[in-house]
mmCIF file of N, CA and C in Angstrom:
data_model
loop_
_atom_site.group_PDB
_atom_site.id
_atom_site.type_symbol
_atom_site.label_atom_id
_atom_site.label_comp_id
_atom_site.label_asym_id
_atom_site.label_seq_id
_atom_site.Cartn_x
_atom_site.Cartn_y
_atom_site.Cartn_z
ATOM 1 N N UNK D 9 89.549 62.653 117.554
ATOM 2 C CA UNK D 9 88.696 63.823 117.680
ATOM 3 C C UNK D 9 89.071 64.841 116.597
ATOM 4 N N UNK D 10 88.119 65.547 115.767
ATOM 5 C CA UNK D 10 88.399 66.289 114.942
ATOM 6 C C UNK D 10 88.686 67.776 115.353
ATOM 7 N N UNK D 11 90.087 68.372 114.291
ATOM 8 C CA UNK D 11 89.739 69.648 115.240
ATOM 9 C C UNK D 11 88.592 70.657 115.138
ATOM 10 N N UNK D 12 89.068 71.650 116.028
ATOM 11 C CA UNK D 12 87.862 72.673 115.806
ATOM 12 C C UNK D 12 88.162 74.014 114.984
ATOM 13 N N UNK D 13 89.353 73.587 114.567
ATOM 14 C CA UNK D 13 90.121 74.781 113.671
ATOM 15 C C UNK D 13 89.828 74.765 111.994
ATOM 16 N N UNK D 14 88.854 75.102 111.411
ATOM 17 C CA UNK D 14 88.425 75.229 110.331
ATOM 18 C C UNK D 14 89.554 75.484 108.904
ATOM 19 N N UNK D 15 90.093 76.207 109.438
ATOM 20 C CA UNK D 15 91.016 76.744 108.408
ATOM 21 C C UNK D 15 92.125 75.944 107.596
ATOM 22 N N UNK D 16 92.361 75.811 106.740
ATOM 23 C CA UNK D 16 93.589 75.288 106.181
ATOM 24 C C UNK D 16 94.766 76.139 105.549
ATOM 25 N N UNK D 17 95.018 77.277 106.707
ATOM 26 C CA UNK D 17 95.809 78.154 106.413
ATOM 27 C C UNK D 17 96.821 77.492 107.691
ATOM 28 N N UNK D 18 98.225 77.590 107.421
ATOM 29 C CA UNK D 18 99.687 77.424 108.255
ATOM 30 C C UNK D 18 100.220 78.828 108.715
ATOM 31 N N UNK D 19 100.611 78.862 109.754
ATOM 32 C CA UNK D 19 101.285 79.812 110.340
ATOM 33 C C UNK D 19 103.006 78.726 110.473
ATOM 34 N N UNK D 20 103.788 79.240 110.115
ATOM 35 C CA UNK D 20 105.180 79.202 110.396
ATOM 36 C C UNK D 20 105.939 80.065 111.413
ATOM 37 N N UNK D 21 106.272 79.973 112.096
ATOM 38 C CA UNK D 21 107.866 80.865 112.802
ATOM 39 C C UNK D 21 108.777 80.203 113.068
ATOM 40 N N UNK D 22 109.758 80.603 112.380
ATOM 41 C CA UNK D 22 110.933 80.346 112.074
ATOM 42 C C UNK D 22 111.771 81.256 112.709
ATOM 43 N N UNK D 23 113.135 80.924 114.024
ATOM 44 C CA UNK D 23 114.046 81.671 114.028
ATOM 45 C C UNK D 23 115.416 81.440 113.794
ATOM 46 N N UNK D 24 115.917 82.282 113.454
ATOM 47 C CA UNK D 24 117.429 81.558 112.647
ATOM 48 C C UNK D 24 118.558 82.872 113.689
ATOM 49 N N UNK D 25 120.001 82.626 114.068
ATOM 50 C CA UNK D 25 120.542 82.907 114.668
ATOM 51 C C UNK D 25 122.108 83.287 113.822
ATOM 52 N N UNK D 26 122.468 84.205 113.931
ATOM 53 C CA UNK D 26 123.673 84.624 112.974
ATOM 54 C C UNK D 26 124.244 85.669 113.833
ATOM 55 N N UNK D 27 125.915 85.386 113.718
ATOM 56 C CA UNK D 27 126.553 86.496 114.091
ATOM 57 C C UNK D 27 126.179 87.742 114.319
ATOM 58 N N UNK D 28 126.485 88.095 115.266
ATOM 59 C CA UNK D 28 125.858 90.218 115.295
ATOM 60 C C UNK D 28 126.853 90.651 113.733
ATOM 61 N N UNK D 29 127.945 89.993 113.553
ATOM 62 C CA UNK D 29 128.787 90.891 112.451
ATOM 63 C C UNK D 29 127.534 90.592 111.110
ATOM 64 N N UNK D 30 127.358 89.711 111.228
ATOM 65 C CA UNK D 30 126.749 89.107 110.142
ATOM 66 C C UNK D 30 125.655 89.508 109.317
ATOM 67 N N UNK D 31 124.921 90.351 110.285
ATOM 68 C CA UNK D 31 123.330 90.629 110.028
ATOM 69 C C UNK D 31 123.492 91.942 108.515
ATOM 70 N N UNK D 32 124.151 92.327 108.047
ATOM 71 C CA UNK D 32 123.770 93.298 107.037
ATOM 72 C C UNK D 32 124.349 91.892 105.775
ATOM 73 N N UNK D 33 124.903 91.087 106.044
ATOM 74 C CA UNK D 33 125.037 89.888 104.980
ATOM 75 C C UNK D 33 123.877 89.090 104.725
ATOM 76 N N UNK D 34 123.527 89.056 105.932
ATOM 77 C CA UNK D 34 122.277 88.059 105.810
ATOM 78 C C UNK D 34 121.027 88.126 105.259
ATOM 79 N N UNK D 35 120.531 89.662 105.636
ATOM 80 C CA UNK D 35 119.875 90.699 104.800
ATOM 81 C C UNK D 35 120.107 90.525 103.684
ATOM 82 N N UNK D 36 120.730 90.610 102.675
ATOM 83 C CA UNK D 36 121.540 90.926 101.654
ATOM 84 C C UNK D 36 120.719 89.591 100.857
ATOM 85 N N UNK D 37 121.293 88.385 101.546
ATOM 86 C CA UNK D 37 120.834 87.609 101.089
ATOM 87 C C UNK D 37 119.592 86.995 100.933
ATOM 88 N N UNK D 38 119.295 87.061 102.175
ATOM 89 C CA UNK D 38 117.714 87.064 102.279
ATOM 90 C C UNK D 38 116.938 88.152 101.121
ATOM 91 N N UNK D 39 117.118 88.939 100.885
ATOM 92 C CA UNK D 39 115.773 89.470 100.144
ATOM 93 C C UNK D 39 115.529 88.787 98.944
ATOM 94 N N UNK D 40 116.254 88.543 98.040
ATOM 95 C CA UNK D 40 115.519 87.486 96.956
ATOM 96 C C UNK D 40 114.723 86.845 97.039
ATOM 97 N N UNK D 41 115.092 85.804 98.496
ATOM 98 C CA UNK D 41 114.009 84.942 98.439
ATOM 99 C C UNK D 41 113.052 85.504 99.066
ATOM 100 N N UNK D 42 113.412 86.197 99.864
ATOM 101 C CA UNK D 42 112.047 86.934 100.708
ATOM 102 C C UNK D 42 110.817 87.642 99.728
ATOM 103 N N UNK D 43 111.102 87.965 98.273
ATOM 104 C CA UNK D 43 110.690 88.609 97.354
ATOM 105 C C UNK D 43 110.228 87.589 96.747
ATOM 106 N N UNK D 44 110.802 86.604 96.350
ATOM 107 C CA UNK D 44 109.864 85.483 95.527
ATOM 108 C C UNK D 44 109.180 84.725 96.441
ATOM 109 N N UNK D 45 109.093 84.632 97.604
ATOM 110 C CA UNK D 45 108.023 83.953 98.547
ATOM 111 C C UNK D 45 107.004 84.949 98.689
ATOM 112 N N UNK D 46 106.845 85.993 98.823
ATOM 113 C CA UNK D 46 106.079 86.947 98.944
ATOM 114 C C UNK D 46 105.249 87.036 97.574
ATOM 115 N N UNK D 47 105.752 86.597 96.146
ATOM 116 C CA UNK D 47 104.836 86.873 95.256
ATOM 117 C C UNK D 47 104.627 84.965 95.173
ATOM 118 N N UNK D 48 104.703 84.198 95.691
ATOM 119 C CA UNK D 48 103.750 83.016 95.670
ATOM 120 C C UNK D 48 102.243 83.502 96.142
ATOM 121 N N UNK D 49 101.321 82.823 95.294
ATOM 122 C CA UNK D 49 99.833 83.434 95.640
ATOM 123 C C UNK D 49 99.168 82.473 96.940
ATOM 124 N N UNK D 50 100.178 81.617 97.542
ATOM 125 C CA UNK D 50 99.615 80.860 98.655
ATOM 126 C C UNK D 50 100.000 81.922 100.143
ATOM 127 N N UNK D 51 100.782 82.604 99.752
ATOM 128 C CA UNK D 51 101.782 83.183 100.606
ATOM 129 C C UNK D 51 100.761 84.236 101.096
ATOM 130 N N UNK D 52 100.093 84.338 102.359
ATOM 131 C CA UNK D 52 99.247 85.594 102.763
ATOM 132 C C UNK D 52 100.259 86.440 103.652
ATOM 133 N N UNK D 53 101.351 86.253 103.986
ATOM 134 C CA UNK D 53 101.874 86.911 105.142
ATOM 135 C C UNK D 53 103.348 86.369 105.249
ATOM 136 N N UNK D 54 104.014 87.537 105.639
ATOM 137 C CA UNK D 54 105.355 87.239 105.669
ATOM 138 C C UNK D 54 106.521 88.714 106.265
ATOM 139 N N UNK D 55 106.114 88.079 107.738
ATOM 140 C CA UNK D 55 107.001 89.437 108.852
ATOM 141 C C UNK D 55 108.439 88.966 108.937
ATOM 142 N N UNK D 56 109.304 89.491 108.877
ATOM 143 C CA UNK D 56 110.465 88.804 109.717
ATOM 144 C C UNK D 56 111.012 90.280 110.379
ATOM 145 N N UNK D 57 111.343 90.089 111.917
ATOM 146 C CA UNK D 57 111.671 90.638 112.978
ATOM 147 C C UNK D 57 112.951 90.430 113.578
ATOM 148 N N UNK D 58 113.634 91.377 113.863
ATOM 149 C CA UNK D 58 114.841 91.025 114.710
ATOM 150 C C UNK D 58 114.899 91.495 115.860
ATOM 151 N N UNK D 59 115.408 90.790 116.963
ATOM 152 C CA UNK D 59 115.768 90.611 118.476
ATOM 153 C C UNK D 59 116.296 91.987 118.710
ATOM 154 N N UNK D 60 116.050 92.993 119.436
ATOM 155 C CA UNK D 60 117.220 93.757 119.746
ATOM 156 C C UNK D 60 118.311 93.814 121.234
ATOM 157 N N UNK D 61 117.086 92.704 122.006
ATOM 158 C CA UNK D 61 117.800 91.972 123.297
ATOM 159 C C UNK D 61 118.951 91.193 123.027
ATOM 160 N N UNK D 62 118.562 90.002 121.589
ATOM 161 C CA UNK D 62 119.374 89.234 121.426
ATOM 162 C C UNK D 62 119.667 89.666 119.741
ATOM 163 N N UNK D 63 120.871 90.447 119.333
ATOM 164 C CA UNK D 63 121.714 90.812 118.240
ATOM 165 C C UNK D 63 121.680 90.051 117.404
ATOM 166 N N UNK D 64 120.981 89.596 116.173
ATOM 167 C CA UNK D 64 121.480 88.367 114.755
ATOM 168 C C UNK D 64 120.466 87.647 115.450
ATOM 169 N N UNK D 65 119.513 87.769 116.480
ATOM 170 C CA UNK D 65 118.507 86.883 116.255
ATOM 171 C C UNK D 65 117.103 87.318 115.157
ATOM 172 N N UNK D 66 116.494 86.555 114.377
ATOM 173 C CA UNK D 66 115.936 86.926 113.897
ATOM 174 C C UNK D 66 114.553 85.874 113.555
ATOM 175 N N UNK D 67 113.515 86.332 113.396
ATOM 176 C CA UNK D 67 112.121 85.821 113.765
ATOM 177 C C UNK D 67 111.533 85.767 112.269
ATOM 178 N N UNK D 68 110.611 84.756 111.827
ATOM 179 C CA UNK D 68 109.995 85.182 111.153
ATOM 180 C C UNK D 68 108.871 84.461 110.981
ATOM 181 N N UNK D 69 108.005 85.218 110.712
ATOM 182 C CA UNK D 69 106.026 84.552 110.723
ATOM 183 C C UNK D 69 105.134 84.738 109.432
ATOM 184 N N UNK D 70 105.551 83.530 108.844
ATOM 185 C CA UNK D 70 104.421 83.344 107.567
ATOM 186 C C UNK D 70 103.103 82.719 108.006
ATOM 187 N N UNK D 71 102.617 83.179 106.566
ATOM 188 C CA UNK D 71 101.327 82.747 107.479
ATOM 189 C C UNK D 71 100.961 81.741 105.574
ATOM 190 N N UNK D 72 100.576 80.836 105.669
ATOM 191 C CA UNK D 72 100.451 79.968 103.932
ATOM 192 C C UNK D 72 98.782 79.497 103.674
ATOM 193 N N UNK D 73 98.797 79.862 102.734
ATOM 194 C CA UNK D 73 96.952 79.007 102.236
ATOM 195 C C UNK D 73 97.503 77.431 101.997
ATOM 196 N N UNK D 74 97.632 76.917 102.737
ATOM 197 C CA UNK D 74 98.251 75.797 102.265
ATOM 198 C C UNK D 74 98.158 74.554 104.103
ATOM 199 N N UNK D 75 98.445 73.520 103.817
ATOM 200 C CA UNK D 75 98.688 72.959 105.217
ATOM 201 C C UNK D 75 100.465 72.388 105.462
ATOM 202 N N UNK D 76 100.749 71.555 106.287
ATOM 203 C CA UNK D 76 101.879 71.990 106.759
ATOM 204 C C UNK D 76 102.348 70.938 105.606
ATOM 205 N N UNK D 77 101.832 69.750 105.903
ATOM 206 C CA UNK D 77 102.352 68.374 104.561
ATOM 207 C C UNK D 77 102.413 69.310 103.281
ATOM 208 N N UNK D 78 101.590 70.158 102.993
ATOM 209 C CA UNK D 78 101.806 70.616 101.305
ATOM 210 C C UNK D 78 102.842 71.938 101.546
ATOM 211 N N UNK D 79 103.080 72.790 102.429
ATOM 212 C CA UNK D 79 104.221 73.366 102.766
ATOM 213 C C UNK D 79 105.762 72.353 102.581
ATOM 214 N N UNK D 80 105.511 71.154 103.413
ATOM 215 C CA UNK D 80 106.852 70.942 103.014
ATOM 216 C C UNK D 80 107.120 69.867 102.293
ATOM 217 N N UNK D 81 106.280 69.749 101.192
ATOM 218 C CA UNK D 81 106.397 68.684 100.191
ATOM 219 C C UNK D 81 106.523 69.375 98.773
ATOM 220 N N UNK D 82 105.703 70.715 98.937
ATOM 221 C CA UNK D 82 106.206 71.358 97.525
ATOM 222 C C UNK D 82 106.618 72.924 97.600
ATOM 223 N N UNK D 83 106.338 73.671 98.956
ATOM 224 C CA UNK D 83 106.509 75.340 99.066
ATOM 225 C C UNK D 83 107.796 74.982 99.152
ATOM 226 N N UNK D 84 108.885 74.428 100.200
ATOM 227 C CA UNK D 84 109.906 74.450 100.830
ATOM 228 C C UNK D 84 111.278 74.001 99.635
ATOM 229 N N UNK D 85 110.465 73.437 98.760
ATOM 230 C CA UNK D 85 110.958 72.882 96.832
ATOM 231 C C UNK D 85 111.900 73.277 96.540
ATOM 232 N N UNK D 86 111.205 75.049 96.595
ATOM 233 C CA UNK D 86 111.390 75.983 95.292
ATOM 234 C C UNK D 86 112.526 76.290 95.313
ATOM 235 N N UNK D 87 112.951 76.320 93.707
ATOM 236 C CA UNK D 87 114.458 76.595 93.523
ATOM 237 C C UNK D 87 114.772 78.102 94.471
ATOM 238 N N UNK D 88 113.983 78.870 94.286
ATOM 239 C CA UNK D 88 115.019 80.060 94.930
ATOM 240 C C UNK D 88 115.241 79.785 96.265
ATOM 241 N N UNK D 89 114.911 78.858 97.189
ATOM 242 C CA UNK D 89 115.643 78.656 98.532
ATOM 243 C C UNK D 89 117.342 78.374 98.666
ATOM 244 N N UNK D 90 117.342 77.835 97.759
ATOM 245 C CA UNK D 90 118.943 77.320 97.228
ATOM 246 C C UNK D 90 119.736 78.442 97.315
ATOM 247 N N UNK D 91 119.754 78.933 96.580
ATOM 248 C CA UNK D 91 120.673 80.428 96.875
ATOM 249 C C UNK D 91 120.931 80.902 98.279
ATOM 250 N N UNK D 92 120.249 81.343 98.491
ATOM 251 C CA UNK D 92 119.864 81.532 100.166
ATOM 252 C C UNK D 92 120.169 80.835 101.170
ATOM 253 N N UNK D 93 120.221 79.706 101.376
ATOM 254 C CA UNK D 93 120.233 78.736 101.873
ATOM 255 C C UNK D 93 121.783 78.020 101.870
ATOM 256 N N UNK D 94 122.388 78.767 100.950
ATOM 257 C CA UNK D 94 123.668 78.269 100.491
ATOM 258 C C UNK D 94 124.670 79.511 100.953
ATOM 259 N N UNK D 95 124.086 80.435 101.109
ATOM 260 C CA UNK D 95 124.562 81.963 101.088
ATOM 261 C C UNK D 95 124.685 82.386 102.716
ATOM 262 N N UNK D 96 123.334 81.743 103.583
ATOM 263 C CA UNK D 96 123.150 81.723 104.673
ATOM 264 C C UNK D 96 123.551 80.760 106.294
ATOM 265 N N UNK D 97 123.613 79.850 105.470
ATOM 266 C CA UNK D 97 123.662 78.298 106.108
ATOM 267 C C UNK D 97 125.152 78.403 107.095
ATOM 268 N N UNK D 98 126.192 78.722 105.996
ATOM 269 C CA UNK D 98 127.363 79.387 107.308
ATOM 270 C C UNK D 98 127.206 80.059 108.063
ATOM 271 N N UNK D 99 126.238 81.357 108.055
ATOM 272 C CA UNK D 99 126.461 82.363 108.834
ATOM 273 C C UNK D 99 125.264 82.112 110.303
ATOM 274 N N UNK D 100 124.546 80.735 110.350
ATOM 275 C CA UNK D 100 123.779 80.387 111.259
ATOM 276 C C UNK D 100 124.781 80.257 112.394
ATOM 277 N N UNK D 101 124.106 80.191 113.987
ATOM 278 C CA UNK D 101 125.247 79.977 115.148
ATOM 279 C C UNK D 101 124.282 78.698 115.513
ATOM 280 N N UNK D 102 123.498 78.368 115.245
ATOM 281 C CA UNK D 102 122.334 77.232 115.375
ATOM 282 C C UNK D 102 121.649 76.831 114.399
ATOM 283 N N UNK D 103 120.956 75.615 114.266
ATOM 284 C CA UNK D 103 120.447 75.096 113.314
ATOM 285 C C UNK D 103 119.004 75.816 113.877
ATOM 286 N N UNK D 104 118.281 76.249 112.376
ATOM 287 C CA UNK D 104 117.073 77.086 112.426
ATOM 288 C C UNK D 104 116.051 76.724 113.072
ATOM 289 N N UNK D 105 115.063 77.088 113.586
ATOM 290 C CA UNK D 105 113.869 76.550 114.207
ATOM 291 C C UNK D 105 112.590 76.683 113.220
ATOM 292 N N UNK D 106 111.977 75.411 113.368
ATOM 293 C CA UNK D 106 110.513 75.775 112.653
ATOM 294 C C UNK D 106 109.423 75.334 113.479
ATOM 295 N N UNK D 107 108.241 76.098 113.544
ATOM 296 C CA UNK D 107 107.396 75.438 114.595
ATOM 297 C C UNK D 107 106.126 75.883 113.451
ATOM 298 N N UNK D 108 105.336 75.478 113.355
ATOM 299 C CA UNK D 108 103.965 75.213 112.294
ATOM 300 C C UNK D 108 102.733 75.412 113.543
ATOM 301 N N UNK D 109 101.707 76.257 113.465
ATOM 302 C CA UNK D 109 100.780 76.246 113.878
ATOM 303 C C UNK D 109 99.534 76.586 113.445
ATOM 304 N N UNK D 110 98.307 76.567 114.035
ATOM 305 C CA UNK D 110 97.379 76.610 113.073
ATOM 306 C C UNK D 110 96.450 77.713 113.750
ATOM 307 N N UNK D 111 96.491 78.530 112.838
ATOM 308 C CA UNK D 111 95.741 79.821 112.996
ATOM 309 C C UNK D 111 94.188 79.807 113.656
ATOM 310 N N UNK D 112 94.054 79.856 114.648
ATOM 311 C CA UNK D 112 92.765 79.842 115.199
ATOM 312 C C UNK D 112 91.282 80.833 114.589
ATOM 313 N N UNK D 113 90.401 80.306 113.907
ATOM 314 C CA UNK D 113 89.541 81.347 113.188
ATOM 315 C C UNK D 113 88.757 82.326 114.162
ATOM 316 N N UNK D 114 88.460 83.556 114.054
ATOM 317 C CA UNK D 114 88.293 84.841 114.608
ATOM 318 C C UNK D 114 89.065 85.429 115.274
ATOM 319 N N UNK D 115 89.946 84.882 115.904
ATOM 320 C CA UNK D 115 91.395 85.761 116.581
ATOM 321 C C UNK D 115 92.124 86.187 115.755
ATOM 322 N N UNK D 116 91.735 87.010 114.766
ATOM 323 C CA UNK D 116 93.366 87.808 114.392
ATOM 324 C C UNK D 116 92.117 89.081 113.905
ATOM 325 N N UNK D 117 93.786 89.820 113.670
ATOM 326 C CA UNK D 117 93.000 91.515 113.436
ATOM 327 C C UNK D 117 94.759 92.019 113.123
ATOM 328 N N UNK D 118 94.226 92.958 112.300
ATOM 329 C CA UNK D 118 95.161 93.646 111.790
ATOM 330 C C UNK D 118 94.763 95.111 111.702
ATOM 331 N N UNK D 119 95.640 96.053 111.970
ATOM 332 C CA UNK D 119 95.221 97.252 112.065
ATOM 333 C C UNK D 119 95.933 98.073 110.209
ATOM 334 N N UNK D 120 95.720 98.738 110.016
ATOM 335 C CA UNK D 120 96.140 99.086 108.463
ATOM 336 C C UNK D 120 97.642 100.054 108.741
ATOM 337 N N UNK D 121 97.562 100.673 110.099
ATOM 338 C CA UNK D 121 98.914 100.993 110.185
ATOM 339 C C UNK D 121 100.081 100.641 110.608
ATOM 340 N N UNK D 122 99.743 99.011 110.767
ATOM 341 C CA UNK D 122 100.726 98.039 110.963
ATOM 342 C C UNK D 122 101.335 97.935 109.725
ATOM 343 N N UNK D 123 100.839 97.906 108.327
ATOM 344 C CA UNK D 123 102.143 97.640 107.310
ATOM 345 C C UNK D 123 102.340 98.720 106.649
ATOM 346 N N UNK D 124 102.223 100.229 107.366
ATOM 347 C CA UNK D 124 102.701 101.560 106.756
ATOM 348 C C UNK D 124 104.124 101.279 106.804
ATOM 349 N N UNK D 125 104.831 101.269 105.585
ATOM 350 C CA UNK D 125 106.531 101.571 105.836
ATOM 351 C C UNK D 125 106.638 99.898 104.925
ATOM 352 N N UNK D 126 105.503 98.806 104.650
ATOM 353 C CA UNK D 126 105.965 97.687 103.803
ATOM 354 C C UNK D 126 106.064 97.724 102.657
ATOM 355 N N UNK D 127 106.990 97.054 102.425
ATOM 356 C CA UNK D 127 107.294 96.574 100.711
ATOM 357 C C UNK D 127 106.803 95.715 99.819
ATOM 358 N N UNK D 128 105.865 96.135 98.957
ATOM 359 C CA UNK D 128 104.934 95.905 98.149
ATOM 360 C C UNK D 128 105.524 94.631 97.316
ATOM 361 N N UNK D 129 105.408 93.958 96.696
ATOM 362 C CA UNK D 129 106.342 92.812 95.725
ATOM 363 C C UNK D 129 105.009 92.483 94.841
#
């Protein structure tokens, strides 16, 4: 059965788990890549959130013009994950989560004062 989801846009969330000491390191490291994923032109969206129930947990929701096979056959590639990934990978308390879903067409909405306070790249 084919779906009924038109789109060939990916939603990602990803949560990754790090020491409470940890979280101003992790930061640290994270923004590079968070900065060169953000200027990929497939890249429409890119929140990452932290837990304040749960300390060093941290969330994050891309959203890709892309589908999930071409996400992780050539987005997931790119050299600048390496750094990061190398920088970060100790300071996990769990191995990361990825869950891929597919954006349902007419359900979303965004209000414009949701990204007052974001960083432009």
């Amino acid at each position: 059965m084919a779906s009924p989801f038109k789109t060939t846009q990916t939603t990602l969330y990803v949560t990754i788990r790090v020491d409470p000491s940890n979280i101003e390191p992790f930061l640290a490291a994270l923004r590079p890549c968070w900065e060169a994923v953000c200027r990929e032109p497939e890249c429409l969206y890119f929140d990452i959130s932290h837990s304040p129930s749960e300390p060093g947990t941290f969330h994050f929701v891309e959203v890709w013009a892309m589908d999930k096979k071409t996400f992780l056959e050539h987005q997931l590639k790119k050299p600048y994950y390496e750094p990061y990934e190398a920088a970060t990978r100790p300071m996990w308390l769990t191995e990361r989560k990825l869950e891929f879903l597919a954006r349902v067409d007419g359900w979303s909405y965004v209000d414009s004062a949701y990204l007052a306070g974001s960083v432009q790249t």
